[in-house]
mmCIF file with all atom_site columns, C-alpha atoms in Angstrom:
data_model
loop_
_atom_site.group_PDB
_atom_site.id
_atom_site.type_symbol
_atom_site.label_atom_id
_atom_site.label_alt_id
_atom_site.label_comp_id
_atom_site.label_asym_id
_atom_site.label_entity_id
_atom_site.label_seq_id
_atom_site.pdbx_PDB_ins_code
_atom_site.Cartn_x
_atom_site.Cartn_y
_atom_site.Cartn_z
_atom_site.occupancy
_atom_site.B_iso_or_equiv
_atom_site.pdbx_formal_charge
_atom_site.auth_seq_id
_atom_site.auth_comp_id
_atom_site.auth_asym_id
_atom_site.auth_atom_id
_atom_site.pdbx_PDB_model_num
ATOM 1   C CA . UNK A 1 1   ? -150.993 -252.528 -25.326 1.00 75.00 ? 22  UNK A CA 1
ATOM 2   C CA . UNK A 1 2   ? -149.910 -253.197 -28.893 1.00 86.00 ? 23  UNK A CA 1
ATOM 3   C CA . UNK A 1 3   ? -149.060 -256.763 -28.077 1.00 88.00 ? 24  UNK A CA 1
ATOM 4   C CA . UNK A 1 4   ? -152.739 -257.524 -27.331 1.00 89.00 ? 25  UNK A CA 1
ATOM 5   C CA . UNK A 1 5   ? -154.258 -255.935 -30.436 1.00 91.00 ? 26  UNK A CA 1
ATOM 6   C CA . UNK A 1 6   ? -153.869 -259.086 -32.564 1.00 93.00 ? 27  UNK A CA 1
ATOM 7   C CA . UNK A 1 7   ? -155.768 -261.092 -29.958 1.00 95.00 ? 28  UNK A CA 1
ATOM 8   C CA . UNK A 1 8   ? -159.361 -261.811 -31.059 1.00 94.00 ? 29  UNK A CA 1
ATOM 9   C CA . UNK A 1 9   ? -160.505 -263.966 -28.106 1.00 95.00 ? 30  UNK A CA 1
ATOM 10  C CA . UNK A 1 10  ? -159.203 -265.446 -24.974 1.00 96.00 ? 31  UNK A CA 1
ATOM 11  C CA . UNK A 1 11  ? -160.845 -267.768 -22.537 1.00 96.00 ? 32  UNK A CA 1
ATOM 12  C CA . UNK A 1 12  ? -160.371 -270.043 -19.619 1.00 96.00 ? 33  UNK A CA 1
ATOM 13  C CA . UNK A 1 13  ? -160.062 -269.569 -15.817 1.00 94.00 ? 34  UNK A CA 1
ATOM 14  C CA . UNK A 1 14  ? -157.748 -267.982 -13.356 1.00 95.00 ? 35  UNK A CA 1
ATOM 15  C CA . UNK A 1 15  ? -156.919 -267.846 -9.677  1.00 95.00 ? 36  UNK A CA 1
ATOM 16  C CA . UNK A 1 16  ? -156.924 -264.346 -8.027  1.00 94.00 ? 37  UNK A CA 1
ATOM 17  C CA . UNK A 1 17  ? -155.711 -263.380 -4.670  1.00 93.00 ? 38  UNK A CA 1
ATOM 18  C CA . UNK A 1 18  ? -158.657 -261.131 -3.907  1.00 93.00 ? 39  UNK A CA 1
ATOM 19  C CA . UNK A 1 19  ? -161.159 -264.054 -4.065  1.00 95.00 ? 40  UNK A CA 1
ATOM 20  C CA . UNK A 1 20  ? -158.877 -267.079 -3.268  1.00 95.00 ? 41  UNK A CA 1
ATOM 21  C CA . UNK A 1 21  ? -161.559 -269.781 -2.712  1.00 96.00 ? 42  UNK A CA 1
ATOM 22  C CA . UNK A 1 22  ? -163.225 -269.666 -6.091  1.00 96.00 ? 43  UNK A CA 1
ATOM 23  C CA . UNK A 1 23  ? -162.194 -270.266 -9.693  1.00 97.00 ? 44  UNK A CA 1
ATOM 24  C CA . UNK A 1 24  ? -162.780 -267.202 -11.931 1.00 97.00 ? 45  UNK A CA 1
ATOM 25  C CA . UNK A 1 25  ? -163.951 -267.573 -15.492 1.00 97.00 ? 46  UNK A CA 1
ATOM 26  C CA . UNK A 1 26  ? -162.114 -265.448 -17.959 1.00 96.00 ? 47  UNK A CA 1
ATOM 27  C CA . UNK A 1 27  ? -164.152 -264.515 -21.034 1.00 96.00 ? 48  UNK A CA 1
ATOM 28  C CA . UNK A 1 28  ? -162.817 -262.069 -23.650 1.00 94.00 ? 49  UNK A CA 1
ATOM 29  C CA . UNK A 1 29  ? -164.006 -261.226 -27.206 1.00 93.00 ? 50  UNK A CA 1
ATOM 30  C CA . UNK A 1 30  ? -162.950 -258.104 -28.969 1.00 89.00 ? 51  UNK A CA 1
ATOM 31  C CA . UNK A 1 31  ? -163.094 -255.158 -26.664 1.00 87.00 ? 52  UNK A CA 1
ATOM 32  C CA . UNK A 1 32  ? -165.062 -256.984 -23.968 1.00 91.00 ? 53  UNK A CA 1
ATOM 33  C CA . UNK A 1 33  ? -163.450 -258.779 -21.064 1.00 91.00 ? 54  UNK A CA 1
ATOM 34  C CA . UNK A 1 34  ? -165.015 -260.244 -17.954 1.00 94.00 ? 55  UNK A CA 1
ATOM 35  C CA . UNK A 1 35  ? -163.554 -262.118 -14.997 1.00 95.00 ? 56  UNK A CA 1
ATOM 36  C CA . UNK A 1 36  ? -166.367 -263.663 -12.858 1.00 96.00 ? 57  UNK A CA 1
ATOM 37  C CA . UNK A 1 37  ? -166.305 -265.992 -9.886  1.00 95.00 ? 58  UNK A CA 1
ATOM 38  C CA . UNK A 1 38  ? -167.642 -269.491 -10.505 1.00 94.00 ? 59  UNK A CA 1
ATOM 39  C CA . UNK A 1 39  ? -167.208 -272.772 -8.640  1.00 93.00 ? 60  UNK A CA 1
ATOM 40  C CA . UNK A 1 40  ? -165.117 -273.378 -5.511  1.00 96.00 ? 61  UNK A CA 1
ATOM 41  C CA . UNK A 1 41  ? -161.659 -274.750 -6.066  1.00 97.00 ? 62  UNK A CA 1
ATOM 42  C CA . UNK A 1 42  ? -161.730 -278.311 -4.971  1.00 97.00 ? 63  UNK A CA 1
ATOM 43  C CA . UNK A 1 43  ? -158.632 -277.899 -2.872  1.00 96.00 ? 64  UNK A CA 1
ATOM 44  C CA . UNK A 1 44  ? -160.241 -275.002 -0.901  1.00 96.00 ? 65  UNK A CA 1
ATOM 45  C CA . UNK A 1 45  ? -162.907 -277.246 0.546   1.00 96.00 ? 66  UNK A CA 1
ATOM 46  C CA . UNK A 1 46  ? -162.991 -278.849 3.915   1.00 95.00 ? 67  UNK A CA 1
ATOM 47  C CA . UNK A 1 47  ? -163.482 -282.570 3.968   1.00 95.00 ? 68  UNK A CA 1
ATOM 48  C CA . UNK A 1 48  ? -167.194 -282.533 4.695   1.00 94.00 ? 69  UNK A CA 1
ATOM 49  C CA . UNK A 1 49  ? -167.717 -279.801 2.042   1.00 94.00 ? 70  UNK A CA 1
ATOM 50  C CA . UNK A 1 50  ? -165.790 -281.915 -0.507  1.00 95.00 ? 71  UNK A CA 1
ATOM 51  C CA . UNK A 1 51  ? -167.932 -284.878 0.192   1.00 94.00 ? 72  UNK A CA 1
ATOM 52  C CA . UNK A 1 52  ? -171.067 -282.894 -0.266  1.00 91.00 ? 73  UNK A CA 1
ATOM 53  C CA . UNK A 1 53  ? -169.826 -281.472 -3.599  1.00 92.00 ? 74  UNK A CA 1
ATOM 54  C CA . UNK A 1 54  ? -168.848 -284.877 -5.149  1.00 94.00 ? 75  UNK A CA 1
ATOM 55  C CA . UNK A 1 55  ? -172.372 -286.147 -4.344  1.00 90.00 ? 76  UNK A CA 1
ATOM 56  C CA . UNK A 1 56  ? -173.709 -284.245 -7.215  1.00 88.00 ? 77  UNK A CA 1
ATOM 57  C CA . UNK A 1 57  ? -174.227 -286.275 -10.394 1.00 91.00 ? 78  UNK A CA 1
ATOM 58  C CA . UNK A 1 58  ? -170.974 -286.338 -12.467 1.00 94.00 ? 79  UNK A CA 1
ATOM 59  C CA . UNK A 1 59  ? -169.065 -284.336 -9.777  1.00 95.00 ? 80  UNK A CA 1
ATOM 60  C CA . UNK A 1 60  ? -166.993 -287.214 -8.412  1.00 96.00 ? 81  UNK A CA 1
ATOM 61  C CA . UNK A 1 61  ? -165.735 -288.090 -11.904 1.00 97.00 ? 82  UNK A CA 1
ATOM 62  C CA . UNK A 1 62  ? -164.695 -284.522 -12.566 1.00 96.00 ? 83  UNK A CA 1
ATOM 63  C CA . UNK A 1 63  ? -162.977 -284.248 -9.192  1.00 97.00 ? 84  UNK A CA 1
ATOM 64  C CA . UNK A 1 64  ? -161.013 -287.562 -9.898  1.00 97.00 ? 85  UNK A CA 1
ATOM 65  C CA . UNK A 1 65  ? -159.998 -286.235 -13.288 1.00 97.00 ? 86  UNK A CA 1
ATOM 66  C CA . UNK A 1 66  ? -158.681 -283.064 -11.833 1.00 97.00 ? 87  UNK A CA 1
ATOM 67  C CA . UNK A 1 67  ? -156.839 -284.953 -9.128  1.00 97.00 ? 88  UNK A CA 1
ATOM 68  C CA . UNK A 1 68  ? -155.191 -287.117 -11.737 1.00 97.00 ? 89  UNK A CA 1
ATOM 69  C CA . UNK A 1 69  ? -154.329 -284.489 -14.278 1.00 96.00 ? 90  UNK A CA 1
ATOM 70  C CA . UNK A 1 70  ? -154.138 -281.029 -12.723 1.00 95.00 ? 91  UNK A CA 1
ATOM 71  C CA . UNK A 1 71  ? -153.279 -281.422 -9.020  1.00 97.00 ? 92  UNK A CA 1
ATOM 72  C CA . UNK A 1 72  ? -150.167 -279.891 -7.481  1.00 95.00 ? 93  UNK A CA 1
ATOM 73  C CA . UNK A 1 73  ? -148.699 -280.832 -4.166  1.00 93.00 ? 94  UNK A CA 1
ATOM 74  C CA . UNK A 1 74  ? -148.600 -277.250 -2.906  1.00 92.00 ? 95  UNK A CA 1
ATOM 75  C CA . UNK A 1 75  ? -151.777 -275.745 -4.411  1.00 95.00 ? 96  UNK A CA 1
ATOM 76  C CA . UNK A 1 76  ? -154.141 -278.544 -5.404  1.00 97.00 ? 97  UNK A CA 1
ATOM 77  C CA . UNK A 1 77  ? -156.207 -277.607 -8.396  1.00 97.00 ? 98  UNK A CA 1
ATOM 78  C CA . UNK A 1 78  ? -155.624 -273.825 -8.041  1.00 96.00 ? 99  UNK A CA 1
ATOM 79  C CA . UNK A 1 79  ? -153.988 -272.644 -11.207 1.00 95.00 ? 100 UNK A CA 1
ATOM 80  C CA . UNK A 1 80  ? -154.152 -270.408 -14.354 1.00 93.00 ? 101 UNK A CA 1
ATOM 81  C CA . UNK A 1 81  ? -155.417 -271.969 -17.571 1.00 94.00 ? 102 UNK A CA 1
ATOM 82  C CA . UNK A 1 82  ? -156.033 -269.523 -20.421 1.00 94.00 ? 103 UNK A CA 1
ATOM 83  C CA . UNK A 1 83  ? -156.106 -269.794 -24.241 1.00 95.00 ? 104 UNK A CA 1
ATOM 84  C CA . UNK A 1 84  ? -155.573 -266.935 -26.596 1.00 96.00 ? 105 UNK A CA 1
ATOM 85  C CA . UNK A 1 85  ? -156.840 -266.869 -30.090 1.00 95.00 ? 106 UNK A CA 1
ATOM 86  C CA . UNK A 1 86  ? -155.659 -264.269 -32.673 1.00 94.00 ? 107 UNK A CA 1
ATOM 87  C CA . UNK A 1 87  ? -154.321 -263.388 -36.096 1.00 91.00 ? 108 UNK A CA 1
ATOM 88  C CA . UNK A 1 88  ? -150.937 -264.052 -37.500 1.00 92.00 ? 109 UNK A CA 1
ATOM 89  C CA . UNK A 1 89  ? -149.374 -261.049 -35.736 1.00 93.00 ? 110 UNK A CA 1
ATOM 90  C CA . UNK A 1 90  ? -150.209 -262.425 -32.314 1.00 95.00 ? 111 UNK A CA 1
ATOM 91  C CA . UNK A 1 91  ? -146.931 -263.137 -30.487 1.00 93.00 ? 112 UNK A CA 1
ATOM 92  C CA . UNK A 1 92  ? -146.568 -265.338 -27.366 1.00 92.00 ? 113 UNK A CA 1
ATOM 93  C CA . UNK A 1 93  ? -143.210 -263.700 -26.667 1.00 93.00 ? 114 UNK A CA 1
ATOM 94  C CA . UNK A 1 94  ? -144.869 -260.331 -26.346 1.00 93.00 ? 115 UNK A CA 1
ATOM 95  C CA . UNK A 1 95  ? -147.980 -261.438 -24.406 1.00 93.00 ? 116 UNK A CA 1
ATOM 96  C CA . UNK A 1 96  ? -146.292 -263.608 -21.742 1.00 92.00 ? 117 UNK A CA 1
ATOM 97  C CA . UNK A 1 97  ? -144.335 -260.848 -20.113 1.00 93.00 ? 118 UNK A CA 1
ATOM 98  C CA . UNK A 1 98  ? -147.530 -258.882 -19.600 1.00 92.00 ? 119 UNK A CA 1
ATOM 99  C CA . UNK A 1 99  ? -149.141 -261.807 -17.954 1.00 92.00 ? 120 UNK A CA 1
ATOM 100 C CA . UNK A 1 100 ? -146.075 -262.604 -15.830 1.00 92.00 ? 121 UNK A CA 1
ATOM 101 C CA . UNK A 1 101 ? -146.193 -259.014 -14.502 1.00 93.00 ? 122 UNK A CA 1
ATOM 102 C CA . UNK A 1 102 ? -149.531 -259.857 -12.973 1.00 92.00 ? 123 UNK A CA 1
ATOM 103 C CA . UNK A 1 103 ? -148.030 -262.595 -10.785 1.00 93.00 ? 124 UNK A CA 1
ATOM 104 C CA . UNK A 1 104 ? -147.477 -262.193 -7.078  1.00 94.00 ? 125 UNK A CA 1
ATOM 105 C CA . UNK A 1 105 ? -143.872 -261.682 -6.044  1.00 95.00 ? 126 UNK A CA 1
ATOM 106 C CA . UNK A 1 106 ? -142.283 -264.308 -3.694  1.00 94.00 ? 127 UNK A CA 1
ATOM 107 C CA . UNK A 1 107 ? -143.002 -262.072 -0.675  1.00 96.00 ? 128 UNK A CA 1
ATOM 108 C CA . UNK A 1 108 ? -146.542 -261.439 -1.678  1.00 95.00 ? 129 UNK A CA 1
ATOM 109 C CA . UNK A 1 109 ? -147.105 -265.183 -2.246  1.00 94.00 ? 130 UNK A CA 1
ATOM 110 C CA . UNK A 1 110 ? -145.696 -266.023 1.156   1.00 95.00 ? 131 UNK A CA 1
ATOM 111 C CA . UNK A 1 111 ? -148.130 -263.462 2.614   1.00 95.00 ? 132 UNK A CA 1
ATOM 112 C CA . UNK A 1 112 ? -150.968 -264.895 0.636   1.00 95.00 ? 133 UNK A CA 1
ATOM 113 C CA . UNK A 1 113 ? -150.246 -268.398 1.858   1.00 94.00 ? 134 UNK A CA 1
ATOM 114 C CA . UNK A 1 114 ? -150.270 -267.258 5.469   1.00 94.00 ? 135 UNK A CA 1
ATOM 115 C CA . UNK A 1 115 ? -153.408 -265.180 5.031   1.00 94.00 ? 136 UNK A CA 1
ATOM 116 C CA . UNK A 1 116 ? -155.463 -267.935 3.307   1.00 94.00 ? 137 UNK A CA 1
ATOM 117 C CA . UNK A 1 117 ? -154.192 -271.090 5.063   1.00 91.00 ? 138 UNK A CA 1
ATOM 118 C CA . UNK A 1 118 ? -157.157 -271.313 7.507   1.00 91.00 ? 139 UNK A CA 1
ATOM 119 C CA . UNK A 1 119 ? -160.017 -269.892 5.536   1.00 94.00 ? 140 UNK A CA 1
ATOM 120 C CA . UNK A 1 120 ? -162.759 -272.096 3.943   1.00 95.00 ? 141 UNK A CA 1
ATOM 121 C CA . UNK A 1 121 ? -166.085 -271.502 2.154   1.00 94.00 ? 142 UNK A CA 1
ATOM 122 C CA . UNK A 1 122 ? -168.910 -270.580 4.455   1.00 91.00 ? 143 UNK A CA 1
ATOM 123 C CA . UNK A 1 123 ? -170.938 -273.703 5.666   1.00 88.00 ? 144 UNK A CA 1
ATOM 124 C CA . UNK A 1 124 ? -174.179 -272.097 4.430   1.00 84.00 ? 145 UNK A CA 1
ATOM 125 C CA . UNK A 1 125 ? -173.268 -272.995 0.784   1.00 86.00 ? 146 UNK A CA 1
ATOM 126 C CA . UNK A 1 126 ? -173.310 -276.756 1.603   1.00 86.00 ? 147 UNK A CA 1
ATOM 127 C CA . UNK A 1 127 ? -175.827 -279.276 3.098   1.00 81.00 ? 148 UNK A CA 1
ATOM 128 C CA . UNK A 1 128 ? -179.514 -278.382 2.914   1.00 81.00 ? 149 UNK A CA 1
ATOM 129 C CA . UNK A 1 129 ? -178.900 -274.668 2.733   1.00 82.00 ? 150 UNK A CA 1
ATOM 130 C CA . UNK A 1 130 ? -176.482 -275.218 -0.284  1.00 77.00 ? 151 UNK A CA 1
ATOM 131 C CA . UNK A 1 131 ? -179.202 -277.316 -2.019  1.00 78.00 ? 152 UNK A CA 1
ATOM 132 C CA . UNK A 1 132 ? -181.783 -274.516 -1.590  1.00 80.00 ? 153 UNK A CA 1
ATOM 133 C CA . UNK A 1 133 ? -179.243 -271.969 -2.970  1.00 78.00 ? 154 UNK A CA 1
ATOM 134 C CA . UNK A 1 134 ? -178.652 -274.199 -5.953  1.00 75.00 ? 155 UNK A CA 1
ATOM 135 C CA . UNK A 1 135 ? -182.416 -274.152 -6.619  1.00 78.00 ? 156 UNK A CA 1
ATOM 136 C CA . UNK A 1 136 ? -182.446 -270.284 -6.444  1.00 79.00 ? 157 UNK A CA 1
ATOM 137 C CA . UNK A 1 137 ? -184.135 -270.251 -3.100  1.00 82.00 ? 158 UNK A CA 1
ATOM 138 C CA . UNK A 1 138 ? -183.359 -268.114 -0.066  1.00 81.00 ? 159 UNK A CA 1
ATOM 139 C CA . UNK A 1 139 ? -182.718 -270.488 2.897   1.00 77.00 ? 160 UNK A CA 1
ATOM 140 C CA . UNK A 1 140 ? -183.980 -267.797 5.335   1.00 79.00 ? 161 UNK A CA 1
ATOM 141 C CA . UNK A 1 141 ? -187.472 -267.706 3.877   1.00 82.00 ? 162 UNK A CA 1
ATOM 142 C CA . UNK A 1 142 ? -187.868 -271.080 2.143   1.00 78.00 ? 163 UNK A CA 1
ATOM 143 C CA . UNK A 1 143 ? -190.947 -272.968 3.326   1.00 71.00 ? 164 UNK A CA 1
ATOM 144 C CA . UNK A 1 144 ? -193.194 -270.025 4.124   1.00 69.00 ? 165 UNK A CA 1
ATOM 145 C CA . UNK A 1 145 ? -196.735 -271.420 3.872   1.00 60.00 ? 166 UNK A CA 1
ATOM 146 C CA . UNK A 1 146 ? -198.622 -270.565 0.641   1.00 60.00 ? 167 UNK A CA 1
ATOM 147 C CA . UNK A 1 147 ? -200.917 -267.530 1.124   1.00 56.00 ? 168 UNK A CA 1
ATOM 148 C CA . UNK A 1 148 ? -199.310 -266.516 4.363   1.00 53.00 ? 169 UNK A CA 1
ATOM 149 C CA . UNK A 1 149 ? -198.350 -262.883 4.770   1.00 50.00 ? 170 UNK A CA 1
ATOM 150 C CA . UNK A 1 150 ? -194.810 -261.616 4.700   1.00 46.00 ? 171 UNK A CA 1
ATOM 151 C CA . UNK A 1 151 ? -193.033 -262.731 7.823   1.00 48.00 ? 172 UNK A CA 1
ATOM 152 C CA . UNK A 1 152 ? -195.241 -265.848 8.066   1.00 47.00 ? 173 UNK A CA 1
ATOM 153 C CA . UNK A 1 153 ? -194.093 -269.244 9.257   1.00 47.00 ? 174 UNK A CA 1
ATOM 154 C CA . UNK A 1 154 ? -190.751 -270.405 7.888   1.00 47.00 ? 175 UNK A CA 1
ATOM 155 C CA . UNK A 1 155 ? -189.019 -273.739 8.015   1.00 47.00 ? 176 UNK A CA 1
ATOM 156 C CA . UNK A 1 156 ? -186.297 -274.051 10.453  1.00 52.00 ? 177 UNK A CA 1
ATOM 157 C CA . UNK A 1 157 ? -183.347 -275.044 8.192   1.00 46.00 ? 178 UNK A CA 1
ATOM 158 C CA . UNK A 1 158 ? -181.113 -276.067 11.017  1.00 50.00 ? 179 UNK A CA 1
ATOM 159 C CA . UNK A 1 159 ? -183.796 -278.351 12.461  1.00 53.00 ? 180 UNK A CA 1
ATOM 160 C CA . UNK A 1 160 ? -184.445 -280.007 9.170   1.00 46.00 ? 181 UNK A CA 1
ATOM 161 C CA . UNK A 1 161 ? -180.762 -280.467 8.489   1.00 48.00 ? 182 UNK A CA 1
ATOM 162 C CA . UNK A 1 162 ? -180.384 -282.429 11.896  1.00 49.00 ? 183 UNK A CA 1
ATOM 163 C CA . UNK A 1 163 ? -183.423 -284.558 11.069  1.00 51.00 ? 184 UNK A CA 1
ATOM 164 C CA . UNK A 1 164 ? -182.608 -285.872 7.676   1.00 47.00 ? 185 UNK A CA 1
ATOM 165 C CA . UNK A 1 165 ? -179.847 -286.352 5.139   1.00 48.00 ? 186 UNK A CA 1
ATOM 166 C CA . UNK A 1 166 ? -179.777 -283.945 2.153   1.00 47.00 ? 187 UNK A CA 1
ATOM 167 C CA . UNK A 1 167 ? -181.348 -285.373 -1.011  1.00 46.00 ? 188 UNK A CA 1
ATOM 168 C CA . UNK A 1 168 ? -179.377 -285.836 -4.147  1.00 42.00 ? 189 UNK A CA 1
ATOM 169 C CA . UNK A 1 169 ? -179.833 -282.794 -6.354  1.00 41.00 ? 190 UNK A CA 1
ATOM 170 C CA . UNK A 1 170 ? -179.072 -281.771 -9.944  1.00 41.00 ? 191 UNK A CA 1
ATOM 171 C CA . UNK A 1 171 ? -175.507 -280.840 -10.776 1.00 41.00 ? 192 UNK A CA 1
ATOM 172 C CA . UNK A 1 172 ? -174.301 -277.521 -9.507  1.00 43.00 ? 193 UNK A CA 1
ATOM 173 C CA . UNK A 1 173 ? -175.071 -274.534 -11.588 1.00 40.00 ? 194 UNK A CA 1
ATOM 174 C CA . UNK A 1 174 ? -172.202 -273.117 -13.567 1.00 41.00 ? 195 UNK A CA 1
ATOM 175 C CA . UNK A 1 175 ? -173.466 -269.646 -12.919 1.00 41.00 ? 196 UNK A CA 1
ATOM 176 C CA . UNK A 1 176 ? -171.565 -267.620 -10.338 1.00 42.00 ? 197 UNK A CA 1
ATOM 177 C CA . UNK A 1 177 ? -171.825 -264.236 -8.772  1.00 39.00 ? 198 UNK A CA 1
ATOM 178 C CA . UNK A 1 178 ? -172.717 -261.366 -11.066 1.00 38.00 ? 199 UNK A CA 1
ATOM 179 C CA . UNK A 1 179 ? -170.301 -259.019 -9.515  1.00 40.00 ? 200 UNK A CA 1
ATOM 180 C CA . UNK A 1 180 ? -168.340 -257.065 -12.087 1.00 38.00 ? 201 UNK A CA 1
ATOM 181 C CA . UNK A 1 181 ? -164.547 -257.425 -12.246 1.00 38.00 ? 202 UNK A CA 1
ATOM 182 C CA . UNK A 1 182 ? -162.609 -254.329 -11.331 1.00 38.00 ? 203 UNK A CA 1
ATOM 183 C CA . UNK A 1 183 ? -161.523 -252.114 -14.093 1.00 37.00 ? 204 UNK A CA 1
ATOM 184 C CA . UNK A 1 184 ? -157.799 -252.825 -13.462 1.00 40.00 ? 205 UNK A CA 1
ATOM 185 C CA . UNK A 1 185 ? -156.160 -256.245 -14.052 1.00 40.00 ? 206 UNK A CA 1
ATOM 186 C CA . UNK A 1 186 ? -156.418 -258.577 -11.110 1.00 41.00 ? 207 UNK A CA 1
ATOM 187 C CA . UNK A 1 187 ? -153.392 -259.834 -9.188  1.00 44.00 ? 208 UNK A CA 1
ATOM 188 C CA . UNK A 1 188 ? -152.968 -263.571 -9.382  1.00 43.00 ? 209 UNK A CA 1
ATOM 189 C CA . UNK A 1 189 ? -151.765 -265.992 -6.593  1.00 45.00 ? 210 UNK A CA 1
ATOM 190 C CA . UNK A 1 190 ? -149.281 -268.010 -8.397  1.00 44.00 ? 211 UNK A CA 1
ATOM 191 C CA . UNK A 1 191 ? -145.490 -268.630 -7.966  1.00 43.00 ? 212 UNK A CA 1
ATOM 192 C CA . UNK A 1 192 ? -143.411 -266.065 -9.850  1.00 43.00 ? 213 UNK A CA 1
ATOM 193 C CA . UNK A 1 193 ? -141.208 -268.885 -11.371 1.00 46.00 ? 214 UNK A CA 1
ATOM 194 C CA . UNK A 1 194 ? -144.248 -270.646 -12.919 1.00 45.00 ? 215 UNK A CA 1
ATOM 195 C CA . UNK A 1 195 ? -143.952 -271.934 -16.506 1.00 41.00 ? 216 UNK A CA 1
ATOM 196 C CA . UNK A 1 196 ? -144.555 -269.155 -19.021 1.00 38.00 ? 217 UNK A CA 1
ATOM 197 C CA . UNK A 1 197 ? -147.646 -270.941 -20.540 1.00 38.00 ? 218 UNK A CA 1
ATOM 198 C CA . UNK A 1 198 ? -149.349 -270.901 -17.214 1.00 38.00 ? 219 UNK A CA 1
ATOM 199 C CA . UNK A 1 199 ? -150.723 -267.496 -17.998 1.00 37.00 ? 220 UNK A CA 1
ATOM 200 C CA . UNK A 1 200 ? -152.666 -265.092 -15.739 1.00 39.00 ? 221 UNK A CA 1
ATOM 201 C CA . UNK A 1 201 ? -154.815 -261.864 -15.711 1.00 40.00 ? 222 UNK A CA 1
ATOM 202 C CA . UNK A 1 202 ? -154.206 -259.345 -18.525 1.00 40.00 ? 223 UNK A CA 1
ATOM 203 C CA . UNK A 1 203 ? -155.364 -255.723 -18.464 1.00 41.00 ? 224 UNK A CA 1
ATOM 204 C CA . UNK A 1 204 ? -159.155 -255.276 -18.548 1.00 43.00 ? 225 UNK A CA 1
ATOM 205 C CA . UNK A 1 205 ? -158.978 -253.326 -21.804 1.00 46.00 ? 226 UNK A CA 1
ATOM 206 C CA . UNK A 1 206 ? -157.026 -255.613 -24.152 1.00 42.00 ? 227 UNK A CA 1
ATOM 207 C CA . UNK A 1 207 ? -157.310 -253.104 -27.007 1.00 44.00 ? 228 UNK A CA 1
ATOM 208 C CA . UNK A 1 208 ? -155.358 -250.457 -25.158 1.00 41.00 ? 229 UNK A CA 1
#
């Protein structure tokens, strides 16, 4: 729309209802916009998953900062946080209504709350299997003996997990799934009466 033409760049992250457990990184420059899944929301983790995540170097400090500065009683750290950069014709008054139109209605938000109240990240992304994934390894085939043919002996991940504690690893990678965002703007799980500056997903073609 015309309201978005003066916008040169926008960036940040958002919370989408189609993938409720992960923060999505918003990256827009010129005619290019991507919305890609990144790290798990802290508040989406079960207690054992949370303890595993904060064991990474620097992660506990980041978690405590988010708890102190960004946490809400209802939704934890799940939120919208976007910044728009543009020329003198860029108008917040014209952009905000476009973003507000992407919010869930009260009825949709209630349905979202019910649908997601008992879902958590898969256990395979934590513990020993999680460490292997962070290293870019496939837990199902990790440990095949060098020189063995395809289908050779493979380490039993479940057995190893039960025998030893997972070692401390490097900080989690910021890279997320490479799935492309859908062409249309994504719906966002956020109360409809949220403050205007807590902005959400805009159309995928900001120049239209």
